[in-house]
mmCIF file of C-alpha atoms in Angstrom:
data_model
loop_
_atom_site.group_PDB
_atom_site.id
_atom_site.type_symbol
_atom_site.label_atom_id
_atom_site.label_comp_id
_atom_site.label_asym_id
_atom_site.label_seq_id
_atom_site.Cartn_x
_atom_site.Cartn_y
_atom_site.Cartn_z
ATOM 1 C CA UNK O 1 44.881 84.006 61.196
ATOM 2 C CA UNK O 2 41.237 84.632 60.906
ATOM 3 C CA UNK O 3 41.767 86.222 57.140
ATOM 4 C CA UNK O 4 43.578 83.125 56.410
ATOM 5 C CA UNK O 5 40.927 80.655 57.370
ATOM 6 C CA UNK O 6 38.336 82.817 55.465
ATOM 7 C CA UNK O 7 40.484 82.880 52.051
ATOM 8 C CA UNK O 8 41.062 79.489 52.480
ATOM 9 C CA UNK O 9 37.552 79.096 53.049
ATOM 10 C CA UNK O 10 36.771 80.618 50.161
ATOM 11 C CA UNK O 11 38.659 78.661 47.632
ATOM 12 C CA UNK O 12 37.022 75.826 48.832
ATOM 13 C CA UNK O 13 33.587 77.019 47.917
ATOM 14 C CA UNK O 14 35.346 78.531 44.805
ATOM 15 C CA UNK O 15 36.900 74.464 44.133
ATOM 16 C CA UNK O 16 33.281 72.683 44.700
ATOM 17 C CA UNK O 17 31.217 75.488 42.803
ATOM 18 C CA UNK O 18 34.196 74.868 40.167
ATOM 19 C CA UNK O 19 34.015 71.010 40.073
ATOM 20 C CA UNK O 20 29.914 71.210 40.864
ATOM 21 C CA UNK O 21 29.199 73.731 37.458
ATOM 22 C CA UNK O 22 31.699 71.379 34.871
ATOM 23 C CA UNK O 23 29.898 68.090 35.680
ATOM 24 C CA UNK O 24 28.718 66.945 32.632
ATOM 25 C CA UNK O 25 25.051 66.191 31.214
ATOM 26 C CA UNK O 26 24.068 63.170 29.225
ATOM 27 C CA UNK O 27 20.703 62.496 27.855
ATOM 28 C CA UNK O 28 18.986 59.162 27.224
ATOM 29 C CA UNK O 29 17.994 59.133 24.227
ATOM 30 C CA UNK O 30 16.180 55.494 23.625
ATOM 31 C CA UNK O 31 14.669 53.344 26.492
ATOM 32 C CA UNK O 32 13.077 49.847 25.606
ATOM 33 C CA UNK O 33 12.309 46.034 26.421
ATOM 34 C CA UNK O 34 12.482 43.511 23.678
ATOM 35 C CA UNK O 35 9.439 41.638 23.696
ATOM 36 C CA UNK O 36 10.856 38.382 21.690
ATOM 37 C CA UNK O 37 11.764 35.857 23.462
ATOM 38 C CA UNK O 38 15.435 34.603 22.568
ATOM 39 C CA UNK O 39 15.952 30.730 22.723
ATOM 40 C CA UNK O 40 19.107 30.889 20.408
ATOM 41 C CA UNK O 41 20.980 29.667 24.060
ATOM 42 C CA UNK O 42 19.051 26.357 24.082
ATOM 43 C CA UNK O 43 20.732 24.833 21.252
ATOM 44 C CA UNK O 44 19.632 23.568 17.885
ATOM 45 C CA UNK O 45 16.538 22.406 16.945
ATOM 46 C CA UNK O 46 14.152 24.901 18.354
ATOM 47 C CA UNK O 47 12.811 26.570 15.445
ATOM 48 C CA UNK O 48 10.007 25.181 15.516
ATOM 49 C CA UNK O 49 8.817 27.436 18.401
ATOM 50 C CA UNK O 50 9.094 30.695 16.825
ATOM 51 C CA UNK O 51 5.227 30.777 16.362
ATOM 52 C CA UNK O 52 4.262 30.532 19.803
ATOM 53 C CA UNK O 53 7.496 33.284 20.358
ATOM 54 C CA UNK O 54 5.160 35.689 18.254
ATOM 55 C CA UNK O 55 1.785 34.445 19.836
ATOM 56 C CA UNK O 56 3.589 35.371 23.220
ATOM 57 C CA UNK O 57 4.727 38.753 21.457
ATOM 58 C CA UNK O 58 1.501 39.806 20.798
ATOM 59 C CA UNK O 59 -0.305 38.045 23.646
ATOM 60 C CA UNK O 60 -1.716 41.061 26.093
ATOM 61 C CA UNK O 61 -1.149 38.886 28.741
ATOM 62 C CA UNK O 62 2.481 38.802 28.229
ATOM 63 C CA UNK O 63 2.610 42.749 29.629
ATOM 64 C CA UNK O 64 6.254 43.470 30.157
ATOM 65 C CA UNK O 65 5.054 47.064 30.966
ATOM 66 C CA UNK O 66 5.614 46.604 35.042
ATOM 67 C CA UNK O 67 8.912 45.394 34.137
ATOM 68 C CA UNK O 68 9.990 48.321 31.787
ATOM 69 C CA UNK O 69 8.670 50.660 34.208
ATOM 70 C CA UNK O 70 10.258 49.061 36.966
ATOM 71 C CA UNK O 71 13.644 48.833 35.745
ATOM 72 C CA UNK O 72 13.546 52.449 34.191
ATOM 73 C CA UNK O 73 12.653 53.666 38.061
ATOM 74 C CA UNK O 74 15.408 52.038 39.410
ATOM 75 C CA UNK O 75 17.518 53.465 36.458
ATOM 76 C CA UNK O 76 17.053 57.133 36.701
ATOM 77 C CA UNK O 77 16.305 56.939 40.648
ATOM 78 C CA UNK O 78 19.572 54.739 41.474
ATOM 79 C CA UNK O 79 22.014 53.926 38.892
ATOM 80 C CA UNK O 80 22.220 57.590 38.218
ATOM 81 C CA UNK O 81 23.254 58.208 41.578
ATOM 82 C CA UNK O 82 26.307 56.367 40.465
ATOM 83 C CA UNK O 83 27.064 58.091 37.383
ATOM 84 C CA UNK O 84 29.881 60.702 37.186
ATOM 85 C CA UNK O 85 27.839 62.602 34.850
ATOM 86 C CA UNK O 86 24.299 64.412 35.157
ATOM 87 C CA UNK O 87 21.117 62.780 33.228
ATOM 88 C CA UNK O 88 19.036 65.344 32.014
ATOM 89 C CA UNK O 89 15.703 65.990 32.248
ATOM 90 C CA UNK O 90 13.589 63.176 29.659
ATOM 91 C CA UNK O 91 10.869 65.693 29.201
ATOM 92 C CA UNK O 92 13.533 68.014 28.519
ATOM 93 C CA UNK O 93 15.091 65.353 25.840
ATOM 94 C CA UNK O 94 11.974 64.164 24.617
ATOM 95 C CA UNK O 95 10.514 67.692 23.749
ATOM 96 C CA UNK O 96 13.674 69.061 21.947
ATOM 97 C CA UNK O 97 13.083 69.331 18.445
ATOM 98 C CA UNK O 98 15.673 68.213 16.791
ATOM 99 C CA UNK O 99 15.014 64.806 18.644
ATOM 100 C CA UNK O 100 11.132 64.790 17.796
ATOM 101 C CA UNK O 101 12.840 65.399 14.129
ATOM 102 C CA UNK O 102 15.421 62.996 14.146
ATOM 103 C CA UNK O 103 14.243 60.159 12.104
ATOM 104 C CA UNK O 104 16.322 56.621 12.548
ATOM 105 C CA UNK O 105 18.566 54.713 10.431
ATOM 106 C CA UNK O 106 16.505 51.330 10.525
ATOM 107 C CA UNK O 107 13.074 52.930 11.625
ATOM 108 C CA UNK O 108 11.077 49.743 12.089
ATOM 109 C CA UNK O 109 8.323 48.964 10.162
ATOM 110 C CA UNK O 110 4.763 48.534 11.587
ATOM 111 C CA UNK O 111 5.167 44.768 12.241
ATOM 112 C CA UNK O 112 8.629 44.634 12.971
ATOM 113 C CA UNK O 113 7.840 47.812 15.697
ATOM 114 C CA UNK O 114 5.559 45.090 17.576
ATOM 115 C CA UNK O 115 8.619 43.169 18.448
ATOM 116 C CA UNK O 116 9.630 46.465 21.448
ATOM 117 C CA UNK O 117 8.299 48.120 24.107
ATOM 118 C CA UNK O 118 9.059 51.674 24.017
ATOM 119 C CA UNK O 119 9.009 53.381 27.551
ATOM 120 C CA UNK O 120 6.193 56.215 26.860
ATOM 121 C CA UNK O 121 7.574 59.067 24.687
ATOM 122 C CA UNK O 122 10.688 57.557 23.651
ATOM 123 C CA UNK O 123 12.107 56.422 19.949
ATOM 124 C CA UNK O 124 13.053 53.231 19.350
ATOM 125 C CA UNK O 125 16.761 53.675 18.178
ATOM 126 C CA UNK O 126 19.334 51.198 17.202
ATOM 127 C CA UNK O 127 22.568 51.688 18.762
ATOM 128 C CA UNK O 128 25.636 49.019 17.641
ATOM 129 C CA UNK O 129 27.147 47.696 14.921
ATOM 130 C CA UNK O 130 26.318 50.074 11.768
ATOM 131 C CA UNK O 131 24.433 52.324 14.567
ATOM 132 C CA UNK O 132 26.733 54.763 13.544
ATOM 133 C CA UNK O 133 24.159 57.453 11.646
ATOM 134 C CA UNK O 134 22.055 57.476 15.018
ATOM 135 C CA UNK O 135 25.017 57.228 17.461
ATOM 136 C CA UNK O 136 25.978 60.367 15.907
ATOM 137 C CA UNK O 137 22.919 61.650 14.294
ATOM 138 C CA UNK O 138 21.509 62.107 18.205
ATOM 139 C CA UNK O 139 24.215 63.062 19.296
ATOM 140 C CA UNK O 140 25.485 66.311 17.170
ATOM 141 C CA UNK O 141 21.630 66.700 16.791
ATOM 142 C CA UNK O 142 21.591 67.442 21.068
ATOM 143 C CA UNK O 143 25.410 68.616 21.231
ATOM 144 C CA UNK O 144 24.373 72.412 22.519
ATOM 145 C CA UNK O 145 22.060 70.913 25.578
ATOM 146 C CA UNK O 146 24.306 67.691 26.840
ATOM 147 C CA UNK O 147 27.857 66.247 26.448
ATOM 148 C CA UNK O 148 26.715 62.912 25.337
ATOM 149 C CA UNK O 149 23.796 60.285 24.294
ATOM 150 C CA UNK O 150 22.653 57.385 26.460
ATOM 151 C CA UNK O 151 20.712 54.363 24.861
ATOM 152 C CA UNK O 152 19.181 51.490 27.224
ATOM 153 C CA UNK O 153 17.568 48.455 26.213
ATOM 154 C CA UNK O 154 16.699 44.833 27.750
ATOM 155 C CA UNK O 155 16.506 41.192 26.215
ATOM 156 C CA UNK O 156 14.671 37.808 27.226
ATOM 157 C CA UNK O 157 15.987 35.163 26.580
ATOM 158 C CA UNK O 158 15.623 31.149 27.501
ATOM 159 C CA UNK O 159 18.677 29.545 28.634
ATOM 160 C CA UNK O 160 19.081 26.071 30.000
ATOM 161 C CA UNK O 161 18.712 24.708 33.944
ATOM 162 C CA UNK O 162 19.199 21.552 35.052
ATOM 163 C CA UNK O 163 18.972 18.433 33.469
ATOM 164 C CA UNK O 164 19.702 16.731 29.785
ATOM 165 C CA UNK O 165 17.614 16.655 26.687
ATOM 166 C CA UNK O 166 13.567 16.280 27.513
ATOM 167 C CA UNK O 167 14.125 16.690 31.047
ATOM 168 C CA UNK O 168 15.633 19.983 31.305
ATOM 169 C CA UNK O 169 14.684 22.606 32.987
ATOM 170 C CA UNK O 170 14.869 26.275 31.604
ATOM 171 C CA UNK O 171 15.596 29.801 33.257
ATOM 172 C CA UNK O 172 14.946 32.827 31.554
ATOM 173 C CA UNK O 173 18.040 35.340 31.188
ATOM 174 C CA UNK O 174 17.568 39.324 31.421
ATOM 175 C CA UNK O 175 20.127 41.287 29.577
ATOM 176 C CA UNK O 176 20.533 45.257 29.776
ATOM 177 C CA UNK O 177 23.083 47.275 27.043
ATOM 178 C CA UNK O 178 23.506 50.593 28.177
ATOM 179 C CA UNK O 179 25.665 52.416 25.623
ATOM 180 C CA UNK O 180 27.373 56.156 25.838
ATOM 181 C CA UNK O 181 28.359 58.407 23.186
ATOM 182 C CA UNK O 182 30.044 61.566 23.433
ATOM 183 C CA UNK O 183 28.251 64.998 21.115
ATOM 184 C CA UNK O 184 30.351 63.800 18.446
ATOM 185 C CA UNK O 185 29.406 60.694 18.186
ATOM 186 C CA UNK O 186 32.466 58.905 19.548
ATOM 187 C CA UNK O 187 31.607 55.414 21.492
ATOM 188 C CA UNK O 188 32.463 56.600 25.516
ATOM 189 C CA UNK O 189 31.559 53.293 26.827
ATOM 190 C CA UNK O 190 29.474 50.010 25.661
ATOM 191 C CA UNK O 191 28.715 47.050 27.873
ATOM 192 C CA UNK O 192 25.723 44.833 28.462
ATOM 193 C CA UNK O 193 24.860 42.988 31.958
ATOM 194 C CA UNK O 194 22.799 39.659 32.222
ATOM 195 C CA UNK O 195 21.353 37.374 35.031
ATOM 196 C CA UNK O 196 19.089 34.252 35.146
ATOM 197 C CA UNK O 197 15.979 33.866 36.821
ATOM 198 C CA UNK O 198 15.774 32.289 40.159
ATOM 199 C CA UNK O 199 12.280 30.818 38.780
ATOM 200 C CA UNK O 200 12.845 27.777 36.292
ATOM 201 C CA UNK O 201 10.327 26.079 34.003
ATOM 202 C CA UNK O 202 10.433 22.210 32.875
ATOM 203 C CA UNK O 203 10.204 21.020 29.183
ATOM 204 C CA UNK O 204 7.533 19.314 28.472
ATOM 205 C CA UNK O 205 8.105 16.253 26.065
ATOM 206 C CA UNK O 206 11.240 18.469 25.566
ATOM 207 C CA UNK O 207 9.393 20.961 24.527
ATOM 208 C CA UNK O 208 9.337 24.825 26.153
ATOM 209 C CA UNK O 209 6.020 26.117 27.283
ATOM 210 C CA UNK O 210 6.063 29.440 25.562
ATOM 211 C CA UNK O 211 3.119 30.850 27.722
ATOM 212 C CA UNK O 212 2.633 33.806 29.963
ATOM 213 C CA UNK O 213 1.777 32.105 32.877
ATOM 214 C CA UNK O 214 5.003 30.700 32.800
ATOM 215 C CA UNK O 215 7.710 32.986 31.127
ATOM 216 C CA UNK O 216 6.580 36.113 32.448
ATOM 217 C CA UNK O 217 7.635 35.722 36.219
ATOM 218 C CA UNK O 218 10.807 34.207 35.383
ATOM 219 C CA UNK O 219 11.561 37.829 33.261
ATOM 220 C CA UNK O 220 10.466 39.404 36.454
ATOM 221 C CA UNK O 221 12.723 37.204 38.424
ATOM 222 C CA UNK O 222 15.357 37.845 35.964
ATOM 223 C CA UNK O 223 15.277 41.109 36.167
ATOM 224 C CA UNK O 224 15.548 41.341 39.442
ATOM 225 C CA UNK O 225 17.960 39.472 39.505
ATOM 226 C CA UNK O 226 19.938 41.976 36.833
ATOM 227 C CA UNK O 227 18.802 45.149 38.490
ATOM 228 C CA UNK O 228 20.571 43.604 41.932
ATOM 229 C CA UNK O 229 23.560 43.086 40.071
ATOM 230 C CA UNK O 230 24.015 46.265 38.017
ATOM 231 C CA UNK O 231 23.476 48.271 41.867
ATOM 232 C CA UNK O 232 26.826 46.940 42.967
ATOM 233 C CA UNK O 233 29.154 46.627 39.583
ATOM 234 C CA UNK O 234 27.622 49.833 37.683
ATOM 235 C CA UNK O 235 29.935 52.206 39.301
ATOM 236 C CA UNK O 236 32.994 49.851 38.680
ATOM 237 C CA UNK O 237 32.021 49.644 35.088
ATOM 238 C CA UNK O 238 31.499 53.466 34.318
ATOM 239 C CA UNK O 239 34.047 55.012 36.479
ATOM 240 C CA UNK O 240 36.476 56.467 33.782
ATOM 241 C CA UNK O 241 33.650 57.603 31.891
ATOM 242 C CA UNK O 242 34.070 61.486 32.473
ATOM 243 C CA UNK O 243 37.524 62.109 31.133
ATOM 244 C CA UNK O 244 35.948 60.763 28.086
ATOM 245 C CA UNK O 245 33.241 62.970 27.402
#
């Protein structure tokens, strides 16, 4: 009886050492916060506030780095507890050579590059429609370290409150895509998350105030908001993800 117990034992540490040694490892490969400020949900006839949008880009005041840093904590300290795959290590990812090598399809330029904020060592890669030379250009360039390629990136953007016309109020809308390829390239999974701010602003004159006294705690409470959200649905979301890598 006792021998029996012990082989069975022993196929159970044989079954988890199994399961434990074929999880799979994914690295994220791009990690960023958009620093323009969408207002395409407002309607019409708001053009004319795409110069203070750019002021408010390149404002220092308007320091989304808390929030970046913030929401890539709670990433790789939480979400990933979630995940049925392994994240590697970023300094791992971020030292490889064929990643510091890997130049982007639709590198930015200079003044285009001031439009993100690039969490520390990280390349600013597109991922989505006509991504396709990076989506797989990352991943086939990382294929014999990880089974797939993770890009993460959040949007602003101003969406209406309460109210009509010059009255309205205005919340401010955090939105996170977090897209997975597997090492050949091939899209595993592709969804983005949003949430509004529990802070509002007013129009004045019916006019936004594009300042960072104002927008920048309601992308704080936005977040929030987001990163509360994603905590209970990521799991949902991703849960078929390993047969697909």
């Amino acid at each position: 009886m006792k021998k029996i117990q012990k082989l069975i034992l022993l196929l159970l540490v044989v079954i988890s050492t199994s399961a434990f040694a074929q999880k799979k490892k994914v690295a994220v490969v791009t990690f960023y916060a958009n620093k323009m400020i969408s207002f395409t949900e407002l309607g019409g006839g708001y053009d004319f506030i795409m110069k203070d949008v750019l002021n408010l880009r390149d404002d220092p005041n308007f320091n989304l780095s808390p929030l970046l840093e913030k929401y890539h904590s709670n990433f790789f300290n939480e979400y990933s507890k979630e995940f049925p795959f392994e994240l590697a290590s970023e300094k791992e990812t971020l030292s490889n050579p064929n990643y510091l090598s890997f130049t982007p399809k639709y590198e930015l330029s200079k003044y285009n590059a001031q439009n993100y904020l690039v969490y520390q060592n990280y390349k600013y890669v597109y991922e989505g429609m006509m991504g396709k030379y990076n989506e797989e250009g990352l991943a086939k360039a990382l294929a014999d370290k990880v089974d797939g390629v993770l890009f993460v990136y959040i949007d602003f953007g101003l969406v209406p409150g309460f109210g009509i016309g010059k009255t309205m109020t205005i919340k401010m809308r955090a939105t996170t895509r977090i897209a997975l390829y597997n090492k050949t390239g091939e899209k595993v999974f592709a969804f983005s998350e949003g949430e509004n701010s529990k802070k509002t602003s007013v129009m004045v004159g019916g006019v936004p105030v594009i300042s960072p006294e104002k927008l920048l705690p309601m992308c704080d409470s936005a977040l929030e908001e987001l990163m509360g959200d994603l905590q209970k649905r990521i799991a949902k979301i991703i849960k078929k993800t390993d047969a697909k890598l």
